PDB file of C-alpha atoms and ligand atoms in Angstrom:
ATOM      1  CA  UNK A  25      67.831  68.558 262.218  1.00 75.00           C
ATOM      2  CA  UNK A  26      70.792  67.435 259.209  1.00 85.00           C
ATOM      3  CA  UNK A  27      71.127  63.292 259.051  1.00 95.00           C
ATOM      4  CA  UNK A  28      73.708  61.492 258.202  1.00 97.00           C
ATOM      5  CA  UNK A  29      74.627  58.740 255.815  1.00 97.00           C
ATOM      6  CA  UNK A  30      78.162  56.062 255.525  1.00 98.00           C
ATOM      7  CA  UNK A  31      80.101  56.855 252.368  1.00 98.00           C
ATOM      8  CA  UNK A  32      83.713  55.757 253.509  1.00 98.00           C
ATOM      9  CA  UNK A  33      83.772  52.803 256.727  1.00 98.00           C
ATOM     10  CA  UNK A  34      86.181  52.798 259.288  1.00 98.00           C
ATOM     11  CA  UNK A  35      88.077  50.045 257.627  1.00 98.00           C
ATOM     12  CA  UNK A  36      87.570  51.194 254.056  1.00 98.00           C
ATOM     13  CA  UNK A  37      89.395  54.189 255.488  1.00 98.00           C
ATOM     14  CA  UNK A  38      92.352  52.744 257.611  1.00 98.00           C
ATOM     15  CA  UNK A  39      93.610  50.313 254.216  1.00 98.00           C
ATOM     16  CA  UNK A  40      93.814  53.504 252.183  1.00 98.00           C
ATOM     17  CA  UNK A  41      95.816  54.823 254.655  1.00 98.00           C
ATOM     18  CA  UNK A  42      98.270  52.448 254.768  1.00 98.00           C
ATOM     19  CA  UNK A  43      98.415  52.174 251.046  1.00 98.00           C
ATOM     20  CA  UNK A  44      99.497  56.369 251.282  1.00 98.00           C
ATOM     21  CA  UNK A  45     101.519  55.318 253.744  1.00 98.00           C
ATOM     22  CA  UNK A  46     103.271  52.886 251.557  1.00 98.00           C
ATOM     23  CA  UNK A  47     103.224  55.136 248.749  1.00 98.00           C
ATOM     24  CA  UNK A  48     105.702  57.480 251.063  1.00 98.00           C
ATOM     25  CA  UNK A  49     107.646  54.711 252.310  1.00 98.00           C
ATOM     26  CA  UNK A  50     109.094  54.000 248.759  1.00 97.00           C
ATOM     27  CA  UNK A  51     108.798  57.838 248.012  1.00 98.00           C
ATOM     28  CA  UNK A  52     110.805  58.781 250.477  1.00 97.00           C
ATOM     29  CA  UNK A  53     112.902  56.035 251.796  1.00 95.00           C
ATOM     30  CA  UNK A  54     116.382  57.481 254.057  1.00 90.00           C
ATOM     31  CA  UNK A  55     115.145  61.086 253.355  1.00 94.00           C
ATOM     32  CA  UNK A  56     113.853  63.477 256.369  1.00 95.00           C
ATOM     33  CA  UNK A  57     110.895  64.721 255.756  1.00 98.00           C
ATOM     34  CA  UNK A  58     108.489  67.386 257.773  1.00 98.00           C
ATOM     35  CA  UNK A  59     104.633  66.431 257.751  1.00 98.00           C
ATOM     36  CA  UNK A  60     103.017  69.905 258.256  1.00 98.00           C
ATOM     37  CA  UNK A  61      99.007  68.717 258.913  1.00 98.00           C
ATOM     38  CA  UNK A  62      96.408  71.710 258.488  1.00 97.00           C
ATOM     39  CA  UNK A  63      94.162  72.236 261.891  1.00 96.00           C
ATOM     40  CA  UNK A  64      91.991  70.968 262.824  1.00 95.00           C
ATOM     41  CA  UNK A  65      90.731  68.495 260.035  1.00 96.00           C
ATOM     42  CA  UNK A  66      93.519  66.872 259.138  1.00 98.00           C
ATOM     43  CA  UNK A  67      94.995  65.818 262.963  1.00 98.00           C
ATOM     44  CA  UNK A  68      93.343  62.653 262.879  1.00 98.00           C
ATOM     45  CA  UNK A  69      94.492  61.650 258.863  1.00 98.00           C
ATOM     46  CA  UNK A  70      97.919  62.643 260.078  1.00 98.00           C
ATOM     47  CA  UNK A  71      97.741  60.449 263.928  1.00 98.00           C
ATOM     48  CA  UNK A  72      97.160  57.901 261.606  1.00 98.00           C
ATOM     49  CA  UNK A  73      99.375  58.278 258.558  1.00 98.00           C
ATOM     50  CA  UNK A  74     102.503  58.938 260.311  1.00 98.00           C
ATOM     51  CA  UNK A  75     102.106  56.299 262.534  1.00 98.00           C
ATOM     52  CA  UNK A  76     102.356  53.723 259.080  1.00 98.00           C
ATOM     53  CA  UNK A  77     105.744  55.985 258.300  1.00 97.00           C
ATOM     54  CA  UNK A  78     109.208  53.560 257.979  1.00 95.00           C
ATOM     55  CA  UNK A  79     112.378  54.447 257.683  1.00 90.00           C
ATOM     56  CA  UNK A  80     111.892  58.395 257.336  1.00 96.00           C
ATOM     57  CA  UNK A  81     113.480  60.308 259.355  1.00 96.00           C
ATOM     58  CA  UNK A  82     110.206  62.255 260.376  1.00 97.00           C
ATOM     59  CA  UNK A  83     108.973  65.406 261.862  1.00 98.00           C
ATOM     60  CA  UNK A  84     105.627  67.159 262.269  1.00 98.00           C
ATOM     61  CA  UNK A  85     104.569  70.500 262.240  1.00 98.00           C
ATOM     62  CA  UNK A  86     100.806  72.182 262.395  1.00 98.00           C
ATOM     63  CA  UNK A  87      99.321  75.274 260.863  1.00 98.00           C
ATOM     64  CA  UNK A  88      96.248  76.966 261.199  1.00 97.00           C
ATOM     65  CA  UNK A  89      94.223  78.515 258.518  1.00 92.00           C
ATOM     66  CA  UNK A  90      90.941  80.756 258.614  1.00 85.00           C
ATOM     67  CA  UNK A  91      89.244  81.387 255.168  1.00 77.00           C
ATOM     68  CA  UNK A  92      87.077  84.075 255.146  1.00 65.00           C
ATOM     69  CA  UNK A  93      83.513  82.917 253.040  1.00 62.00           C
ATOM     70  CA  UNK A  94      80.119  81.085 253.676  1.00 61.00           C
ATOM     71  CA  UNK A  95      79.400  78.758 255.857  1.00 61.00           C
ATOM     72  CA  UNK A  96      80.395  75.803 253.591  1.00 66.00           C
ATOM     73  CA  UNK A  97      82.886  77.536 250.903  1.00 66.00           C
ATOM     74  CA  UNK A  98      85.902  79.123 250.727  1.00 66.00           C
ATOM     75  CA  UNK A  99      86.454  82.227 249.359  1.00 68.00           C
ATOM     76  CA  UNK A 100      90.135  81.975 248.989  1.00 66.00           C
ATOM     77  CA  UNK A 101      90.849  84.920 251.689  1.00 79.00           C
ATOM     78  CA  UNK A 102      93.130  83.082 254.233  1.00 88.00           C
ATOM     79  CA  UNK A 103      94.961  84.216 257.000  1.00 91.00           C
ATOM     80  CA  UNK A 104      97.071  81.901 259.284  1.00 94.00           C
ATOM     81  CA  UNK A 105      95.800  81.427 262.754  1.00 95.00           C
ATOM     82  CA  UNK A 106      98.458  79.468 264.075  1.00 97.00           C
ATOM     83  CA  UNK A 107     101.697  79.334 261.660  1.00 97.00           C
ATOM     84  CA  UNK A 108     104.178  76.642 261.311  1.00 98.00           C
ATOM     85  CA  UNK A 109     107.660  76.338 263.982  1.00 98.00           C
ATOM     86  CA  UNK A 110     109.758  74.161 262.499  1.00 98.00           C
ATOM     87  CA  UNK A 111     112.388  75.551 260.195  1.00 97.00           C
ATOM     88  CA  UNK A 112     111.416  74.377 256.422  1.00 97.00           C
ATOM     89  CA  UNK A 113     114.604  75.524 254.396  1.00 95.00           C
ATOM     90  CA  UNK A 114     115.998  72.710 252.752  1.00 93.00           C
ATOM     91  CA  UNK A 115     113.713  70.202 253.874  1.00 96.00           C
ATOM     92  CA  UNK A 116     110.967  67.696 252.202  1.00 98.00           C
ATOM     93  CA  UNK A 117     107.687  68.947 253.121  1.00 98.00           C
ATOM     94  CA  UNK A 118     104.205  67.135 252.893  1.00 98.00           C
ATOM     95  CA  UNK A 119     101.607  69.007 253.282  1.00 98.00           C
ATOM     96  CA  UNK A 120      98.960  66.752 254.693  1.00 98.00           C
ATOM     97  CA  UNK A 121      94.889  67.911 254.130  1.00 98.00           C
ATOM     98  CA  UNK A 122      91.861  66.504 254.876  1.00 97.00           C
ATOM     99  CA  UNK A 123      89.775  67.496 251.944  1.00 97.00           C
ATOM    100  CA  UNK A 124      90.300  69.573 249.083  1.00 96.00           C
ATOM    101  CA  UNK A 125      87.438  71.342 247.577  1.00 94.00           C
ATOM    102  CA  UNK A 126      87.800  75.050 245.999  1.00 93.00           C
ATOM    103  CA  UNK A 127      91.311  74.421 246.045  1.00 94.00           C
ATOM    104  CA  UNK A 128      92.236  78.496 246.989  1.00 92.00           C
ATOM    105  CA  UNK A 129      93.184  77.153 250.912  1.00 92.00           C
ATOM    106  CA  UNK A 130      95.829  74.782 249.751  1.00 94.00           C
ATOM    107  CA  UNK A 131      96.829  76.560 246.543  1.00 94.00           C
ATOM    108  CA  UNK A 132      98.005  79.854 249.373  1.00 94.00           C
ATOM    109  CA  UNK A 133      99.901  77.050 251.873  1.00 96.00           C
ATOM    110  CA  UNK A 134     101.588  75.751 249.043  1.00 96.00           C
ATOM    111  CA  UNK A 135     102.752  79.084 247.719  1.00 95.00           C
ATOM    112  CA  UNK A 136     102.996  80.571 251.666  1.00 96.00           C
ATOM    113  CA  UNK A 137     105.335  76.913 252.278  1.00 97.00           C
ATOM    114  CA  UNK A 138     107.535  77.843 249.496  1.00 96.00           C
ATOM    115  CA  UNK A 139     108.588  81.230 250.402  1.00 96.00           C
ATOM    116  CA  UNK A 140     110.170  79.498 253.197  1.00 97.00           C
ATOM    117  CA  UNK A 141     112.886  77.634 250.374  1.00 97.00           C
ATOM    118  CA  UNK A 142     111.913  74.365 251.546  1.00 97.00           C
ATOM    119  CA  UNK A 143     113.729  70.602 248.764  1.00 97.00           C
ATOM    120  CA  UNK A 144     109.626  69.704 248.121  1.00 98.00           C
ATOM    121  CA  UNK A 145     106.737  70.687 248.489  1.00 98.00           C
ATOM    122  CA  UNK A 146     103.697  67.908 248.095  1.00 98.00           C
ATOM    123  CA  UNK A 147     100.620  67.534 248.797  1.00 98.00           C
ATOM    124  CA  UNK A 148      98.931  64.095 251.025  1.00 98.00           C
ATOM    125  CA  UNK A 149      94.641  64.767 250.762  1.00 98.00           C
ATOM    126  CA  UNK A 150      92.428  61.936 252.368  1.00 98.00           C
ATOM    127  CA  UNK A 151      89.753  63.132 249.864  1.00 98.00           C
ATOM    128  CA  UNK A 152      89.621  65.052 246.746  1.00 98.00           C
ATOM    129  CA  UNK A 153      86.244  66.662 246.564  1.00 97.00           C
ATOM    130  CA  UNK A 154      86.230  67.572 242.334  1.00 94.00           C
ATOM    131  CA  UNK A 155      83.455  69.848 241.696  1.00 93.00           C
ATOM    132  CA  UNK A 156      83.573  72.936 242.976  1.00 93.00           C
ATOM    133  CA  UNK A 157      87.969  73.106 242.084  1.00 93.00           C
ATOM    134  CA  UNK A 158      88.536  76.881 241.050  1.00 93.00           C
ATOM    135  CA  UNK A 159      92.337  76.630 241.112  1.00 94.00           C
ATOM    136  CA  UNK A 160      94.253  73.458 239.381  1.00 93.00           C
ATOM    137  CA  UNK A 161      96.094  71.505 242.443  1.00 93.00           C
ATOM    138  CA  UNK A 162      98.773  68.604 241.608  1.00 95.00           C
ATOM    139  CA  UNK A 163      97.671  65.981 244.792  1.00 97.00           C
ATOM    140  CA  UNK A 164     100.514  63.579 244.851  1.00 98.00           C
ATOM    141  CA  UNK A 165      98.866  61.279 246.991  1.00 98.00           C
ATOM    142  CA  UNK A 166      95.053  61.187 247.257  1.00 98.00           C
ATOM    143  CA  UNK A 167      92.755  58.785 249.134  1.00 98.00           C
ATOM    144  CA  UNK A 168      89.403  59.088 247.833  1.00 98.00           C
ATOM    145  CA  UNK A 169      88.056  60.769 244.885  1.00 98.00           C
ATOM    146  CA  UNK A 170      84.720  62.276 245.658  1.00 96.00           C
ATOM    147  CA  UNK A 171      82.466  64.632 243.262  1.00 94.00           C
ATOM    148  CA  UNK A 172      80.775  66.814 245.804  1.00 92.00           C
ATOM    149  CA  UNK A 173      78.136  66.645 248.806  1.00 95.00           C
ATOM    150  CA  UNK A 174      79.572  68.075 252.481  1.00 95.00           C
ATOM    151  CA  UNK A 175      81.501  65.339 254.568  1.00 97.00           C
ATOM    152  CA  UNK A 176      82.132  64.461 258.342  1.00 97.00           C
ATOM    153  CA  UNK A 177      83.856  62.462 260.283  1.00 98.00           C
ATOM    154  CA  UNK A 178      87.370  61.215 260.986  1.00 98.00           C
ATOM    155  CA  UNK A 179      88.319  64.666 261.630  1.00 98.00           C
ATOM    156  CA  UNK A 180      85.796  66.593 259.414  1.00 97.00           C
ATOM    157  CA  UNK A 181      83.331  68.902 260.865  1.00 96.00           C
ATOM    158  CA  UNK A 182      79.940  70.594 259.899  1.00 94.00           C
ATOM    159  CA  UNK A 183      79.867  73.864 262.773  1.00 92.00           C
ATOM    160  CA  UNK A 184      82.886  72.073 264.855  1.00 94.00           C
ATOM    161  CA  UNK A 185      80.296  68.513 265.035  1.00 95.00           C
ATOM    162  CA  UNK A 186      81.556  64.926 264.469  1.00 97.00           C
ATOM    163  CA  UNK A 187      84.744  65.521 263.983  1.00 98.00           C
ATOM    164  CA  UNK A 188      85.359  62.129 266.371  1.00 98.00           C
ATOM    165  CA  UNK A 189      82.906  59.682 263.991  1.00 98.00           C
ATOM    166  CA  UNK A 190      85.619  56.790 263.089  1.00 98.00           C
ATOM    167  CA  UNK A 191      83.806  56.659 259.698  1.00 98.00           C
ATOM    168  CA  UNK A 192      83.221  59.400 256.646  1.00 98.00           C
ATOM    169  CA  UNK A 193      79.914  60.828 256.158  1.00 98.00           C
ATOM    170  CA  UNK A 194      77.481  63.026 253.935  1.00 97.00           C
ATOM    171  CA  UNK A 195      75.076  65.153 255.513  1.00 96.00           C
ATOM    172  CA  UNK A 196      71.536  64.812 253.952  1.00 94.00           C
ATOM    173  CA  UNK A 197      69.623  67.957 255.072  1.00 83.00           C
ATOM    174  CA  UNK A 198      66.036  66.943 255.816  1.00 75.00           C
TER     175      UNK A 198
HETATM  176  P1  IMP B  28      88.484  74.229 249.472  1.00 80.21           P
HETATM  177  O1  IMP B  28      89.819  76.160 250.203  1.00 80.21           O
HETATM  178  O2  IMP B  28      87.239  75.458 249.011  1.00 80.21           O
HETATM  179  O3  IMP B  28      90.106  73.662 248.993  1.00 80.21           O
HETATM  180  O4  IMP B  28      88.682  74.317 251.479  1.00 80.21           O
HETATM  181  C1  IMP B  28      89.333  73.208 251.758  1.00 80.21           C
HETATM  182  C2  IMP B  28      88.473  73.526 253.312  1.00 80.21           C
HETATM  183  O5  IMP B  28      87.500  73.592 253.604  1.00 80.21           O
HETATM  184  C3  IMP B  28      89.204  72.112 253.981  1.00 80.21           C
HETATM  185  O6  IMP B  28      90.315  72.220 254.296  1.00 80.21           O
HETATM  186  C4  IMP B  28      87.715  72.434 254.650  1.00 80.21           C
HETATM  187  O7  IMP B  28      88.535  72.051 256.085  1.00 80.21           O
HETATM  188  C5  IMP B  28      86.800  72.541 254.219  1.00 80.21           C
HETATM  189  N1  IMP B  28      85.580  71.517 253.683  1.00 80.21           N
HETATM  190  C6  IMP B  28      85.399  71.488 252.425  1.00 80.21           C
HETATM  191  N2  IMP B  28      84.371  70.478 252.105  1.00 80.21           N
HETATM  192  C7  IMP B  28      84.187  70.078 253.142  1.00 80.21           C
HETATM  193  C8  IMP B  28      83.247  69.210 253.942  1.00 80.21           C
HETATM  194  O8  IMP B  28      82.747  68.351 253.312  1.00 80.21           O
HETATM  195  N3  IMP B  28      82.867  68.893 254.965  1.00 80.21           N
HETATM  196  C9  IMP B  28      84.126  69.497 256.072  1.00 80.21           C
HETATM  197  N4  IMP B  28      84.893  70.533 255.703  1.00 80.21           N
HETATM  198  C10 IMP B  28      84.954  70.508 254.369  1.00 80.21           C
HETATM  199 MG1   MG B  29      90.927  71.429 256.505  1.00 80.21          MG
END
């Protein structure tokens, strides 16, 4: 059985999401932006983030990626299991991701979205998990930096469990 240790309480997440939205509001004022959420992990983060966006003409899309690998690390071999639906050509795109670990998933997605010829592609990520990074990734908007550990809650799962928890927890194995 696994035990959960509270790492980031709900209030702290909410404060950080507001800060990120304020930065985006400043950078994209008056522009037209497509937020692309990566399913499933980013669904709660994206929902909270977009409700703090002001003065931006905003559209939302989702993509779902499956990565082959062991249960807790990705292989970089990524497959799209649900594609985007909106045209991205000449648009400003912000990828919304829950957590970046090796960076391989995001690198794949950046290259894929670039092939749709958008005007720009930026990355907004709630958690930058740095220790296992395998590829250099430029994160434009980053919520929290945490070196390691397996995290759940606020969209993040372990074997599909714990996504609904309002805070972020670390799994401690007993
Ligand atoms: P990457 O390709 O190694 O960067 O993998 C990133 C993806 O792995 C994220 O989108 C998550 O779905 C998943 N992931 C990585 N670390 C964690 C974690 O600590 N908790 C839950 N999911 C994670
Ligand atoms: Mg994910």
